[in-house]
Structure formats: C-alpha cells, structure tokens
PDB file of C-alpha atoms in Angstrom:
ATOM      1  CA  MET A   1       0.000   0.000   0.000  1.00 37.00           C
ATOM      2  CA  ALA A   2       2.006   2.932  -1.307  1.00 37.00           C
ATOM      3  CA  LYS A   3      -0.305   5.530   0.279  1.00 53.00           C
ATOM      4  CA  ASN A   4      -0.984   3.585   3.443  1.00 82.00           C
ATOM      5  CA  PHE A   5      -2.866   5.755   5.963  1.00 90.00           C
ATOM      6  CA  SER A   6      -4.876   7.987   3.648  1.00 92.00           C
ATOM      7  CA  LEU A   7      -8.226   7.716   1.902  1.00 95.00           C
ATOM      8  CA  GLU A   8      -6.458   6.659  -1.291  1.00 94.00           C
ATOM      9  CA  GLY A   9      -4.516   4.083   0.689  1.00 93.00           C
ATOM     10  CA  TYR A  10      -7.754   2.709   2.088  1.00 96.00           C
ATOM     11  CA  ARG A  11      -9.286   2.546  -1.377  1.00 97.00           C
ATOM     12  CA  GLU A  12      -6.230   0.670  -2.653  1.00 96.00           C
ATOM     13  CA  LEU A  13      -6.456  -1.796   0.231  1.00 97.00           C
ATOM     14  CA  VAL A  14     -10.126  -2.607  -0.383  1.00 98.00           C
ATOM     15  CA  VAL A  15      -9.613  -2.841  -4.145  1.00 98.00           C
ATOM     16  CA  ASP A  16      -6.690  -5.221  -3.610  1.00 98.00           C
ATOM     17  CA  LEU A  17      -8.813  -7.486  -1.395  1.00 98.00           C
ATOM     18  CA  LEU A  18     -11.680  -7.446  -3.877  1.00 98.00           C
ATOM     19  CA  GLY A  19      -9.203  -8.344  -6.608  1.00 98.00           C
ATOM     20  CA  ARG A  20      -8.191 -11.410  -4.617  1.00 97.00           C
ATOM     21  CA  GLY A  21     -11.749 -12.694  -4.777  1.00 98.00           C
ATOM     22  CA  TYR A  22     -12.979 -11.369  -1.441  1.00 98.00           C
ATOM     23  CA  ARG A  23     -16.629 -10.443  -0.990  1.00 98.00           C
ATOM     24  CA  VAL A  24     -17.654  -7.793   1.525  1.00 98.00           C
ATOM     25  CA  VAL A  25     -20.354  -9.167   3.822  1.00 98.00           C
ATOM     26  CA  GLY A  26     -22.085  -8.326   7.100  1.00 97.00           C
ATOM     27  CA  PHE A  27     -21.706 -10.059  10.440  1.00 97.00           C
ATOM     28  CA  ASP A  28     -24.800 -12.152   9.783  1.00 95.00           C
ATOM     29  CA  GLU A  29     -23.392 -13.551   6.520  1.00 96.00           C
ATOM     30  CA  ALA A  30     -19.702 -14.085   7.253  1.00 97.00           C
ATOM     31  CA  ILE A  31     -18.381 -17.655   7.097  1.00 98.00           C
ATOM     32  CA  PRO A  32     -14.850 -18.160   8.482  1.00 98.00           C
ATOM     33  CA  GLY A  33     -13.704 -20.602   5.809  1.00 98.00           C
ATOM     34  CA  LYS A  34     -14.776 -18.476   2.839  1.00 98.00           C
ATOM     35  CA  PRO A  35     -13.154 -15.365   1.280  1.00 98.00           C
ATOM     36  CA  HIS A  36     -15.490 -13.058   3.153  1.00 98.00           C
ATOM     37  CA  LEU A  37     -14.486  -9.598   4.312  1.00 98.00           C
ATOM     38  CA  ILE A  38     -16.148  -7.674   7.145  1.00 98.00           C
ATOM     39  CA  LEU A  39     -15.364  -3.959   6.962  1.00 98.00           C
ATOM     40  CA  ARG A  40     -15.760  -2.551  10.459  1.00 98.00           C
ATOM     41  CA  HIS A  41     -15.207   1.049  11.513  1.00 98.00           C
ATOM     42  CA  ASP A  42     -15.215   2.104  15.166  1.00 98.00           C
ATOM     43  CA  ILE A  43     -15.933   5.844  15.292  1.00 98.00           C
ATOM     44  CA  ASP A  44     -13.814   6.806  18.287  1.00 97.00           C
ATOM     45  CA  MET A  45     -13.135  10.433  17.358  1.00 95.00           C
ATOM     46  CA  SER A  46     -14.918  11.899  14.347  1.00 95.00           C
ATOM     47  CA  ILE A  47     -18.166  11.156  12.546  1.00 97.00           C
ATOM     48  CA  GLN A  48     -17.081  13.565   9.792  1.00 96.00           C
ATOM     49  CA  ALA A  49     -14.026  11.392   9.092  1.00 96.00           C
ATOM     50  CA  ALA A  50     -16.318   8.360   8.948  1.00 98.00           C
ATOM     51  CA  VAL A  51     -18.430  10.014   6.235  1.00 98.00           C
ATOM     52  CA  GLU A  52     -15.369  10.351   4.001  1.00 97.00           C
ATOM     53  CA  MET A  53     -14.544   6.659   4.350  1.00 98.00           C
ATOM     54  CA  ALA A  54     -18.179   5.753   3.752  1.00 98.00           C
ATOM     55  CA  GLU A  55     -18.110   7.679   0.489  1.00 98.00           C
ATOM     56  CA  VAL A  56     -14.988   5.821  -0.668  1.00 98.00           C
ATOM     57  CA  GLU A  57     -16.697   2.505   0.034  1.00 98.00           C
ATOM     58  CA  GLY A  58     -19.892   3.683  -1.634  1.00 97.00           C
ATOM     59  CA  SER A  59     -17.943   4.493  -4.787  1.00 98.00           C
ATOM     60  CA  LEU A  60     -16.631   0.904  -4.745  1.00 98.00           C
ATOM     61  CA  GLY A  61     -20.098  -0.562  -4.255  1.00 98.00           C
ATOM     62  CA  VAL A  62     -19.342  -2.139  -0.881  1.00 98.00           C
ATOM     63  CA  SER A  63     -21.084  -1.799   2.486  1.00 98.00           C
ATOM     64  CA  ALA A  64     -19.423  -1.500   5.889  1.00 98.00           C
ATOM     65  CA  HIS A  65     -20.396  -1.398   9.551  1.00 98.00           C
ATOM     66  CA  TYR A  66     -20.005   1.945  11.358  1.00 98.00           C
ATOM     67  CA  PHE A  67     -20.114   1.807  15.161  1.00 98.00           C
ATOM     68  CA  VAL A  68     -21.091   4.950  17.075  1.00 98.00           C
ATOM     69  CA  LEU A  69     -20.106   5.893  20.638  1.00 98.00           C
ATOM     70  CA  LEU A  70     -22.998   7.389  22.583  1.00 97.00           C
ATOM     71  CA  ARG A  71     -21.064   8.215  25.755  1.00 96.00           C
ATOM     72  CA  SER A  72     -17.927  10.086  24.788  1.00 95.00           C
ATOM     73  CA  GLU A  73     -16.292  13.493  25.225  1.00 94.00           C
ATOM     74  CA  MET A  74     -15.043  13.286  21.617  1.00 95.00           C
ATOM     75  CA  TYR A  75     -18.352  14.018  19.903  1.00 96.00           C
ATOM     76  CA  ASN A  76     -22.079  14.352  20.470  1.00 96.00           C
ATOM     77  CA  PRO A  77     -23.926  11.995  18.102  1.00 97.00           C
ATOM     78  CA  TRP A  78     -27.155  13.988  18.670  1.00 96.00           C
ATOM     79  CA  ALA A  79     -25.643  17.238  17.383  1.00 94.00           C
ATOM     80  CA  PRO A  80     -27.496  18.230  14.187  1.00 94.00           C
ATOM     81  CA  ALA A  81     -24.409  17.961  11.965  1.00 94.00           C
ATOM     82  CA  ASN A  82     -23.623  14.505  13.323  1.00 96.00           C
ATOM     83  CA  VAL A  83     -27.189  13.273  12.897  1.00 97.00           C
ATOM     84  CA  GLY A  84     -27.022  14.430   9.297  1.00 97.00           C
ATOM     85  CA  ASP A  85     -23.677  12.709   8.747  1.00 97.00           C
ATOM     86  CA  LEU A  86     -24.934   9.427  10.197  1.00 98.00           C
ATOM     87  CA  SER A  87     -27.917   9.665   7.861  1.00 97.00           C
ATOM     88  CA  ARG A  88     -25.503  10.178   4.976  1.00 98.00           C
ATOM     89  CA  ILE A  89     -23.510   7.067   5.985  1.00 98.00           C
ATOM     90  CA  ALA A  90     -26.702   5.000   6.131  1.00 97.00           C
ATOM     91  CA  ALA A  91     -27.926   6.404   2.810  1.00 97.00           C
ATOM     92  CA  LEU A  92     -24.714   5.145   1.201  1.00 98.00           C
ATOM     93  CA  GLY A  93     -25.796   1.622   2.143  1.00 97.00           C
ATOM     94  CA  HIS A  94     -23.768   1.146   5.306  1.00 98.00           C
ATOM     95  CA  THR A  95     -24.943  -0.260   8.624  1.00 98.00           C
ATOM     96  CA  ILE A  96     -24.964   1.798  11.841  1.00 98.00           C
ATOM     97  CA  GLY A  97     -24.087  -0.098  15.012  1.00 98.00           C
ATOM     98  CA  LEU A  98     -23.331   0.698  18.653  1.00 98.00           C
ATOM     99  CA  HIS A  99     -19.769   1.204  19.880  1.00 98.00           C
ATOM    100  CA  PHE A 100     -20.276   0.280  23.514  1.00 98.00           C
ATOM    101  CA  ASP A 101     -17.943   1.372  26.308  1.00 97.00           C
ATOM    102  CA  ALA A 102     -18.453  -1.317  28.953  1.00 96.00           C
ATOM    103  CA  SER A 103     -15.941   0.343  31.301  1.00 95.00           C
ATOM    104  CA  LEU A 104     -18.526   3.037  32.120  1.00 95.00           C
ATOM    105  CA  TYR A 105     -20.731   0.512  33.923  1.00 93.00           C
ATOM    106  CA  SER A 106     -19.732  -0.825  37.313  1.00 84.00           C
ATOM    107  CA  SER A 107     -21.515  -4.168  37.336  1.00 81.00           C
ATOM    108  CA  GLU A 108     -21.171  -7.050  34.884  1.00 78.00           C
ATOM    109  CA  ALA A 109     -24.857  -7.741  35.439  1.00 78.00           C
ATOM    110  CA  ASP A 110     -25.716  -4.255  34.180  1.00 90.00           C
ATOM    111  CA  LEU A 111     -23.848  -4.523  30.894  1.00 94.00           C
ATOM    112  CA  GLU A 112     -26.457  -6.145  28.677  1.00 94.00           C
ATOM    113  CA  ALA A 113     -29.267  -3.938  29.989  1.00 95.00           C
ATOM    114  CA  ALA A 114     -27.104  -0.862  29.440  1.00 96.00           C
ATOM    115  CA  ALA A 115     -26.164  -1.961  25.920  1.00 97.00           C
ATOM    116  CA  LYS A 116     -29.808  -2.630  25.110  1.00 97.00           C
ATOM    117  CA  ALA A 117     -30.763   0.856  26.318  1.00 97.00           C
ATOM    118  CA  GLU A 118     -27.988   2.459  24.260  1.00 98.00           C
ATOM    119  CA  CYS A 119     -29.002   0.482  21.171  1.00 98.00           C
ATOM    120  CA  GLU A 120     -32.595   1.653  21.567  1.00 98.00           C
ATOM    121  CA  ALA A 121     -31.436   5.272  21.949  1.00 98.00           C
ATOM    122  CA  LEU A 122     -29.344   4.979  18.783  1.00 98.00           C
ATOM    123  CA  GLU A 123     -32.258   3.391  16.939  1.00 98.00           C
ATOM    124  CA  ALA A 124     -34.539   6.255  17.999  1.00 97.00           C
ATOM    125  CA  MET A 125     -31.998   8.780  16.759  1.00 95.00           C
ATOM    126  CA  THR A 126     -31.292   7.149  13.379  1.00 96.00           C
ATOM    127  CA  GLY A 127     -34.662   5.523  12.715  1.00 96.00           C
ATOM    128  CA  ARG A 128     -32.854   2.291  11.853  1.00 95.00           C
ATOM    129  CA  ASP A 129     -32.418  -1.036  13.610  1.00 96.00           C
ATOM    130  CA  VAL A 130     -29.117  -1.577  15.412  1.00 98.00           C
ATOM    131  CA  CYS A 131     -28.179  -5.185  14.725  1.00 96.00           C
ATOM    132  CA  ALA A 132     -24.553  -5.272  15.887  1.00 98.00           C
ATOM    133  CA  ILE A 133     -22.343  -4.022  18.712  1.00 98.00           C
ATOM    134  CA  SER A 134     -18.620  -3.494  18.957  1.00 98.00           C
ATOM    135  CA  PHE A 135     -16.865  -2.999  22.282  1.00 98.00           C
ATOM    136  CA  HIS A 136     -14.724   0.076  22.894  1.00 97.00           C
ATOM    137  CA  ARG A 137     -11.308  -1.009  24.225  1.00 95.00           C
ATOM    138  CA  PRO A 138     -12.768  -4.339  25.355  1.00 95.00           C
ATOM    139  CA  ALA A 139     -11.677  -6.076  28.539  1.00 93.00           C
ATOM    140  CA  PRO A 140     -10.281  -9.609  28.067  1.00 94.00           C
ATOM    141  CA  SER A 141     -13.557 -11.036  29.387  1.00 92.00           C
ATOM    142  CA  LEU A 142     -15.401  -9.561  26.396  1.00 95.00           C
ATOM    143  CA  GLN A 143     -12.936 -10.732  23.763  1.00 96.00           C
ATOM    144  CA  GLY A 144     -14.163 -14.055  22.424  1.00 96.00           C
ATOM    145  CA  ARG A 145     -17.346 -13.889  24.482  1.00 95.00           C
ATOM    146  CA  ALA A 146     -19.750 -16.522  23.104  1.00 96.00           C
ATOM    147  CA  GLY A 147     -23.283 -15.731  21.977  1.00 95.00           C
ATOM    148  CA  ARG A 148     -25.066 -12.522  21.214  1.00 95.00           C
ATOM    149  CA  PHE A 149     -24.953  -9.461  23.436  1.00 96.00           C
ATOM    150  CA  ALA A 150     -28.122  -7.533  24.263  1.00 95.00           C
ATOM    151  CA  GLY A 151     -29.820  -9.683  21.623  1.00 96.00           C
ATOM    152  CA  ARG A 152     -27.423  -8.586  18.871  1.00 97.00           C
ATOM    153  CA  HIS A 153     -24.266  -9.835  17.193  1.00 97.00           C
ATOM    154  CA  HIS A 154     -21.090  -8.427  18.676  1.00 98.00           C
ATOM    155  CA  ALA A 155     -17.783  -8.081  16.887  1.00 98.00           C
ATOM    156  CA  TYR A 156     -15.863 -10.225  19.374  1.00 98.00           C
ATOM    157  CA  GLU A 157     -17.909 -13.386  19.099  1.00 98.00           C
ATOM    158  CA  PRO A 158     -15.586 -16.389  18.508  1.00 98.00           C
ATOM    159  CA  ARG A 159     -16.844 -16.702  14.937  1.00 97.00           C
ATOM    160  CA  PHE A 160     -15.674 -13.161  14.081  1.00 98.00           C
ATOM    161  CA  PHE A 161     -12.678 -12.823  16.399  1.00 97.00           C
ATOM    162  CA  ARG A 162     -11.028 -16.256  16.543  1.00 96.00           C
ATOM    163  CA  GLU A 163     -12.446 -18.510  13.855  1.00 98.00           C
ATOM    164  CA  MET A 164     -11.700 -15.973  11.120  1.00 97.00           C
ATOM    165  CA  GLY A 165      -8.825 -13.558  10.727  1.00 97.00           C
ATOM    166  CA  TYR A 166      -8.860 -10.302  12.672  1.00 97.00           C
ATOM    167  CA  CYS A 167      -6.793  -7.219  11.865  1.00 97.00           C
ATOM    168  CA  SER A 168      -6.887  -3.735  13.407  1.00 96.00           C
ATOM    169  CA  ASP A 169      -5.248  -0.340  12.863  1.00 95.00           C
ATOM    170  CA  SER A 170      -5.465   0.520  16.582  1.00 92.00           C
ATOM    171  CA  ARG A 171      -3.200   3.380  17.699  1.00 90.00           C
ATOM    172  CA  GLY A 172      -2.718   4.387  14.091  1.00 91.00           C
ATOM    173  CA  GLY A 173      -0.652   1.455  12.870  1.00 91.00           C
ATOM    174  CA  TRP A 174      -0.700  -2.215  11.910  1.00 92.00           C
ATOM    175  CA  HIS A 175       0.910  -3.313  15.154  1.00 84.00           C
ATOM    176  CA  HIS A 176       0.075  -6.982  14.558  1.00 81.00           C
ATOM    177  CA  GLY A 177       0.911  -7.089  10.860  1.00 87.00           C
ATOM    178  CA  GLU A 178      -0.571  -5.559   7.710  1.00 93.00           C
ATOM    179  CA  PRO A 179      -3.848  -7.049   6.460  1.00 96.00           C
ATOM    180  CA  LEU A 180      -2.525  -8.169   3.072  1.00 96.00           C
ATOM    181  CA  ALA A 181       0.096 -10.255   4.842  1.00 96.00           C
ATOM    182  CA  HIS A 182      -2.392 -11.772   7.306  1.00 97.00           C
ATOM    183  CA  LYS A 183      -2.362 -15.566   7.295  1.00 97.00           C
ATOM    184  CA  ALA A 184      -6.140 -15.609   6.766  1.00 97.00           C
ATOM    185  CA  ILE A 185      -5.762 -13.573   3.573  1.00 97.00           C
ATOM    186  CA  LEU A 186      -2.882 -15.738   2.355  1.00 97.00           C
ATOM    187  CA  ALA A 187      -5.115 -18.783   2.880  1.00 98.00           C
ATOM    188  CA  GLY A 188      -8.213 -17.206   1.299  1.00 97.00           C
ATOM    189  CA  ARG A 189     -10.161 -17.306   4.566  1.00 98.00           C
ATOM    190  CA  ALA A 190     -12.468 -14.682   6.077  1.00 98.00           C
ATOM    191  CA  LEU A 191     -11.139 -11.512   7.683  1.00 98.00           C
ATOM    192  CA  GLN A 192     -12.672  -8.921   9.993  1.00 98.00           C
ATOM    193  CA  LEU A 193     -10.865  -5.686   9.166  1.00 98.00           C
ATOM    194  CA  LEU A 194     -11.211  -3.026  11.872  1.00 98.00           C
ATOM    195  CA  THR A 195     -10.255   0.529  11.034  1.00 97.00           C
ATOM    196  CA  HIS A 196     -10.738   3.837  12.822  1.00 97.00           C
ATOM    197  CA  PRO A 197     -11.601   6.641  10.344  1.00 96.00           C
ATOM    198  CA  ILE A 198      -9.538   9.271  12.167  1.00 95.00           C
ATOM    199  CA  TRP A 199      -6.279   7.613  11.072  1.00 94.00           C
ATOM    200  CA  TRP A 200      -7.215   7.610   7.391  1.00 94.00           C
ATOM    201  CA  VAL A 201      -8.678  11.077   6.922  1.00 92.00           C
ATOM    202  CA  GLY A 202      -6.137  13.887   6.960  1.00 70.00           C
ATOM    203  CA  GLY A 203      -3.343  11.442   7.740  1.00 61.00           C
ATOM    204  CA  ASP A 204      -1.179  11.067   4.627  1.00 61.00           C
ATOM    205  CA  GLY A 205       1.629   9.591   6.683  1.00 65.00           C
ATOM    206  CA  ALA A 206       1.592  12.362   9.303  1.00 71.00           C
ATOM    207  CA  GLY A 207       1.612   9.873  12.178  1.00 83.00           C
ATOM    208  CA  PRO A 208      -0.997   9.373  14.913  1.00 89.00           C
ATOM    209  CA  VAL A 209       0.093  12.207  17.217  1.00 91.00           C
ATOM    210  CA  ARG A 210       0.018  14.839  14.467  1.00 90.00           C
ATOM    211  CA  VAL A 211      -3.332  13.508  13.273  1.00 91.00           C
ATOM    212  CA  LEU A 212      -4.792  13.828  16.768  1.00 92.00           C
ATOM    213  CA  ASP A 213      -3.319  17.307  17.248  1.00 92.00           C
ATOM    214  CA  GLY A 214      -5.024  18.358  14.015  1.00 91.00           C
ATOM    215  CA  PHE A 215      -8.278  16.826  15.181  1.00 91.00           C
ATOM    216  CA  ARG A 216      -8.028  18.689  18.495  1.00 92.00           C
ATOM    217  CA  ARG A 217      -7.419  22.027  16.750  1.00 93.00           C
ATOM    218  CA  ASN A 218     -10.419  21.479  14.510  1.00 90.00           C
ATOM    219  CA  ARG A 219     -12.632  20.590  17.474  1.00 90.00           C
ATOM    220  CA  ASP A 220     -11.543  23.824  19.164  1.00 91.00           C
ATOM    221  CA  ARG A 221     -12.610  25.795  16.067  1.00 91.00           C
ATOM    222  CA  VAL A 222     -16.006  24.081  16.131  1.00 89.00           C
ATOM    223  CA  LEU A 223     -16.411  24.856  19.841  1.00 89.00           C
ATOM    224  CA  ALA A 224     -15.416  28.507  19.311  1.00 89.00           C
ATOM    225  CA  ALA A 225     -17.986  28.839  16.520  1.00 89.00           C
ATOM    226  CA  GLU A 226     -20.708  27.339  18.725  1.00 89.00           C
ATOM    227  CA  LEU A 227     -19.804  29.660  21.588  1.00 90.00           C
ATOM    228  CA  ALA A 228     -20.075  32.639  19.242  1.00 90.00           C
ATOM    229  CA  ARG A 229     -23.362  31.375  17.852  1.00 88.00           C
ATOM    230  CA  ASN A 230     -24.944  30.912  21.269  1.00 90.00           C
ATOM    231  CA  CYS A 231     -23.384  33.613  23.453  1.00 90.00           C
ATOM    232  CA  GLU A 232     -23.537  37.300  22.441  1.00 88.00           C
ATOM    233  CA  PRO A 233     -20.713  38.561  24.742  1.00 90.00           C
ATOM    234  CA  TYR A 234     -18.338  35.943  23.351  1.00 86.00           C
ATOM    235  CA  ARG A 235     -19.397  36.682  19.792  1.00 88.00           C
ATOM    236  CA  VAL A 236     -18.919  40.420  20.220  1.00 88.00           C
ATOM    237  CA  SER A 237     -15.566  40.040  21.957  1.00 87.00           C
ATOM    238  CA  ARG A 238     -14.273  37.855  19.131  1.00 82.00           C
ATOM    239  CA  GLY A 239     -15.676  40.030  16.366  1.00 80.00           C
ATOM    240  CA  ALA A 240     -17.715  37.152  14.981  1.00 68.00           C
ATOM    241  CA  LYS A 241     -20.531  37.736  12.524  1.00 64.00           C
ATOM    242  CA  PRO A 242     -24.091  37.513  13.894  1.00 55.00           C
ATOM    243  CA  GLY A 243     -25.614  34.080  13.613  1.00 52.00           C
ATOM    244  CA  PRO A 244     -29.149  32.720  13.378  1.00 48.00           C
ATOM    245  CA  LEU A 245     -29.537  32.592  17.171  1.00 41.00           C
ATOM    246  CA  ASP A 246     -28.917  36.320  17.697  1.00 40.00           C
ATOM    247  CA  GLU A 247     -32.577  37.136  18.140  1.00 36.00           C
ATOM    248  CA  PHE A 248     -32.847  34.812  21.144  1.00 29.00           C
ATOM    249  CA  LYS A 249     -29.849  36.069  23.175  1.00 36.00           C
ATOM    250  CA  GLU A 250     -30.096  33.105  25.544  1.00 35.00           C
ATOM    251  CA  ALA A 251     -26.656  33.618  27.081  1.00 35.00           C
TER     252      ALA A 251
END
C-alpha cells in the first residue's frame, strides 16, 4: 500500500482485497472458511471522518459497519451535523451499530441492559435497527465472548474474532501485521478488518500524534464557533458575525 494511511490508501487496500476474490459481507453472513471480508469502523473520534470513508466505500459498491459511541467526550452523536452525517452514511448503504464502552458501567450484570438501552437510543436517533455491537477497548472477558450481546451480534464473538482472521489499525498502525500479509488472507479465509476513520482522513503519513493534534485544533474551532453562535458577549468580543440565534440572546 504505497499511500498507506490515507483515503487513497484505504481505497487501494479494499480494491486489492476485492481483486483477490474477497466479498464484503455483514456479520450475519460471514463464514470463516470463505473469502469473506467484514469492513468494520469504530468511530472513536470523528463522525465527519467516517463520512469520508463511507463515500470511498460507496464508490466501490461495498457496504461497511459503522459503530457509534454514545457516551464520549469526543463528539455528540445527537448534534445536528452529526445526525445528518450518520444519515448520509446509512444512505450510502452502510450499517450503523453501537460502539459500547463497557468500562462506564460498574456491574457485569448491568452490561447487557445498558447496551440494550444504548441500542434503543441509537435506533430512535437514526430511525434504523441496530443489529450489531462493537466494544470500545474491550476487557479480556469480552474478547471471544460466546453468543449474542443484548440480543445482537457483537464483533468479538468467537466466529468473528477467533475462527476468522482479525486485523486492526489501533493506535494508528498495523501493530500486529498488515492485512494483506495476514495468514487468513494468504489462505483465502475470512477476515474482519477493523479501522478507525480518524487515522485515514487527513493522515497522509503524518503519524498518529500529528493527526490527533489536528483533530483537536479542529474541534476547538467548532467549539469557538458554537460559543459565538450561542453567546452574544463571546461573539462580540471575538468580532464574529451575527448568527441565526442572535434574536434569542439566551446567554
């Protein structure tokens, strides 16, 4: 992959796998012994970055799974722009799932009820069924956990995590080997390919720290614009142009 961590690099990777006879499938279809490819994206940082990857996949005629965090300081999935972007991802033919942070719940007994409640909240927001869950930084007890979770497939079931190949770009690199060199790919067996959109959008080889610094600067610009839009003293002090909320002067 000459352009590794970039949108073009991602396109090249998917095209290469398709050229090897792989077929992109969902969690409900994947068979470990067949050349099946699950494209999974955990949206840890930016829904906007996810839209750009979704458009690349849409142009290739393939469908992926996009997993959304509901409880995160990184983004608010209910913000109007994010709701619109999730609708765009779904309109491109992709599946929206729940990225569930189990560490936020103190009791093991509470996990499935909490995941069910989060799935229902995401369904209410998107108007679409949530049929799959991925765990955010999963504890060892969740990796390889048998059976469905909260009545839905989860990405770490043995079938998807152990019986087929599994490859991830966690921390902005292929720390356990590149996907094209994975033994499952070399044998023509199924692969679950996990990527995080933040590493591929605006990366171009910059490295994970520079990518995250750029993301943080952009988030600060968004926050400054929202402060100006909602708070007249801030807007005036910064010389910002009046926005559509001026007439209300709530703050």
